Amino acid sequence: MGATALLGALLAENALLILLSAGLALGVAVLTGVGVPWTGIYLALLPGSIPVALLGLAINHWVRPPEPPKVSSILYMGLSFVGGLWSPPQNLPPFVPVISPWTPTRVWVEMVWAAIENY
């Protein structure tokens, strides 16, 4: 299979998984009566996924197999910690609130929080 066909298959698979998970989440929300600002969350997640996708492509380009998943996981955990995804940066060591606003995960989570708070 050529590289173009493989890339197309991977993109199609990811698109299908996104649609299935969105449908499942919407179905659960409708059945349970939970009101969620789906449009706002989607519009916040969409531009935030671009830097993360580019970071993943860069890792896969620079790191030789089979190491990219390991490097990606370590980088994601570090960015999530520093970005304040698990707890507010103010509750973390003093250097974290200083660098937290500069991480892509922090900007991304603030966009999602704004979408939820404005609902």
GROMACS .gro file of C-alpha atoms in nm:
model
  119
    1MET     CA    1   0.000   0.000   0.000
    2GLY     CA    2   0.139   0.339  -0.094
    3ALA     CA    3   0.200   0.618   0.154
    4THR     CA    4  -0.085   0.826   0.012
    5ALA     CA    5  -0.332   0.540   0.039
    6LEU     CA    6  -0.220   0.465   0.393
    7LEU     CA    7  -0.256   0.829   0.497
    8GLY     CA    8  -0.601   0.842   0.338
    9ALA     CA    9  -0.707   0.526   0.520
   10LEU     CA   10  -0.585   0.662   0.852
   11LEU     CA   11  -0.763   0.994   0.803
   12ALA     CA   12  -1.085   0.818   0.704
   13GLU     CA   13  -1.061   0.592   1.008
   14ASN     CA   14  -1.008   0.889   1.239
   15ALA     CA   15  -1.299   1.078   1.085
   16LEU     CA   16  -1.524   0.775   1.131
   17LEU     CA   17  -1.419   0.738   1.495
   18ILE     CA   18  -1.486   1.106   1.561
   19LEU     CA   19  -1.833   1.080   1.407
   20LEU     CA   20  -1.914   0.764   1.602
   21SER     CA   21  -1.798   0.910   1.933
   22ALA     CA   22  -1.988   1.234   1.870
   23GLY     CA   23  -2.300   1.035   1.787
   24LEU     CA   24  -2.263   0.829   2.102
   25ALA     CA   25  -2.215   1.140   2.316
   26LEU     CA   26  -2.515   1.309   2.156
   27GLY     CA   27  -2.727   0.998   2.206
   28VAL     CA   28  -2.635   0.976   2.573
   29ALA     CA   29  -2.705   1.348   2.620
   30VAL     CA   30  -3.048   1.317   2.457
   31LEU     CA   31  -3.142   1.004   2.654
   32THR     CA   32  -3.031   1.149   2.987
   33GLY     CA   33  -3.162   1.500   2.923
   34VAL     CA   34  -2.825   1.665   2.979
   35GLY     CA   35  -2.791   2.002   2.811
   36VAL     CA   36  -2.447   2.061   2.663
   37PRO     CA   37  -2.327   2.345   2.439
   38TRP     CA   38  -2.220   2.109   2.161
   39THR     CA   39  -2.157   2.376   1.902
   40GLY     CA   40  -1.938   2.582   2.134
   41ILE     CA   41  -1.739   2.282   2.247
   42TYR     CA   42  -1.692   2.164   1.889
   43LEU     CA   43  -1.581   2.509   1.775
   44ALA     CA   44  -1.336   2.525   2.067
   45LEU     CA   45  -1.194   2.177   2.007
   46LEU     CA   46  -1.152   2.214   1.632
   47PRO     CA   47  -0.888   2.492   1.622
   48GLY     CA   48  -0.720   2.351   1.932
   49SER     CA   49  -0.662   2.019   1.760
   50ILE     CA   50  -0.445   2.177   1.491
   51PRO     CA   51  -0.133   2.242   1.706
   52VAL     CA   52  -0.169   1.901   1.868
   53ALA     CA   53  -0.193   1.730   1.528
   54LEU     CA   54   0.109   1.923   1.400
   55LEU     CA   55   0.304   1.827   1.711
   56GLY     CA   56   0.216   1.462   1.648
   57LEU     CA   57   0.332   1.487   1.288
   58ALA     CA   58   0.658   1.649   1.399
   59ILE     CA   59   0.721   1.375   1.654
   60ASN     CA   60   0.655   1.106   1.395
   61HIS     CA   61   0.891   1.281   1.154
   62TRP     CA   62   1.183   1.328   1.393
   63VAL     CA   63   1.160   1.020   1.615
   64ARG     CA   64   1.237   0.678   1.472
   65PRO     CA   65   0.997   0.384   1.519
   66PRO     CA   66   0.895   0.231   1.757
   67GLU     CA   67   0.952   0.532   1.986
   68PRO     CA   68   0.691   0.792   1.867
   69PRO     CA   69   0.404   0.661   2.085
   70LYS     CA   70   0.626   0.674   2.393
   71VAL     CA   71   0.752   1.024   2.318
   72SER     CA   72   0.397   1.142   2.242
   73SER     CA   73   0.264   1.003   2.569
   74ILE     CA   74   0.541   1.161   2.775
   75LEU     CA   75   0.495   1.495   2.599
   76TYR     CA   76   0.116   1.482   2.640
   77MET     CA   77   0.144   1.404   3.011
   78GLY     CA   78   0.391   1.689   3.062
   79LEU     CA   79   0.182   1.939   2.866
   80SER     CA   80  -0.134   1.829   3.048
   81PHE     CA   81   0.035   1.873   3.387
   82VAL     CA   82   0.186   2.211   3.305
   83GLY     CA   83  -0.125   2.328   3.117
   84GLY     CA   84  -0.347   2.267   3.417
   85LEU     CA   85  -0.575   2.001   3.270
   86TRP     CA   86  -0.576   1.793   3.588
   87SER     CA   87  -0.569   2.066   3.851
   88PRO     CA   88  -0.546   2.445   3.849
   89PRO     CA   89  -0.191   2.568   3.792
   90GLN     CA   90  -0.213   2.773   4.113
   91ASN     CA   91  -0.220   2.446   4.309
   92LEU     CA   92   0.099   2.321   4.144
   93PRO     CA   93   0.466   2.415   4.197
   94PRO     CA   94   0.548   2.787   4.156
   95PHE     CA   95   0.700   2.755   3.808
   96VAL     CA   96   0.383   2.604   3.659
   97PRO     CA   97   0.157   2.914   3.667
   98VAL     CA   98   0.433   3.111   3.496
   99ILE     CA   99   0.466   2.879   3.193
  100SER     CA  100   0.110   2.742   3.188
  101PRO     CA  101  -0.039   3.022   2.969
  102TRP     CA  102   0.219   2.948   2.700
  103THR     CA  103   0.130   2.581   2.653
  104PRO     CA  104  -0.111   2.470   2.379
  105THR     CA  105  -0.304   2.255   2.626
  106ARG     CA  106  -0.378   2.554   2.850
  107VAL     CA  107  -0.505   2.765   2.562
  108TRP     CA  108  -0.714   2.472   2.442
  109VAL     CA  109  -0.873   2.403   2.780
  110GLU     CA  110  -0.950   2.772   2.833
  111MET     CA  111  -1.137   2.779   2.500
  112VAL     CA  112  -1.345   2.479   2.607
  113TRP     CA  113  -1.411   2.627   2.953
  114ALA     CA  114  -1.527   2.952   2.789
  115ALA     CA  115  -1.765   2.756   2.565
  116ILE     CA  116  -1.912   2.574   2.865
  117GLU     CA  117  -1.934   2.881   3.091
  118ASN     CA  118  -2.113   3.085   2.825
  119TYR     CA  119  -2.380   2.818   2.786
   0.00000   0.00000   0.00000
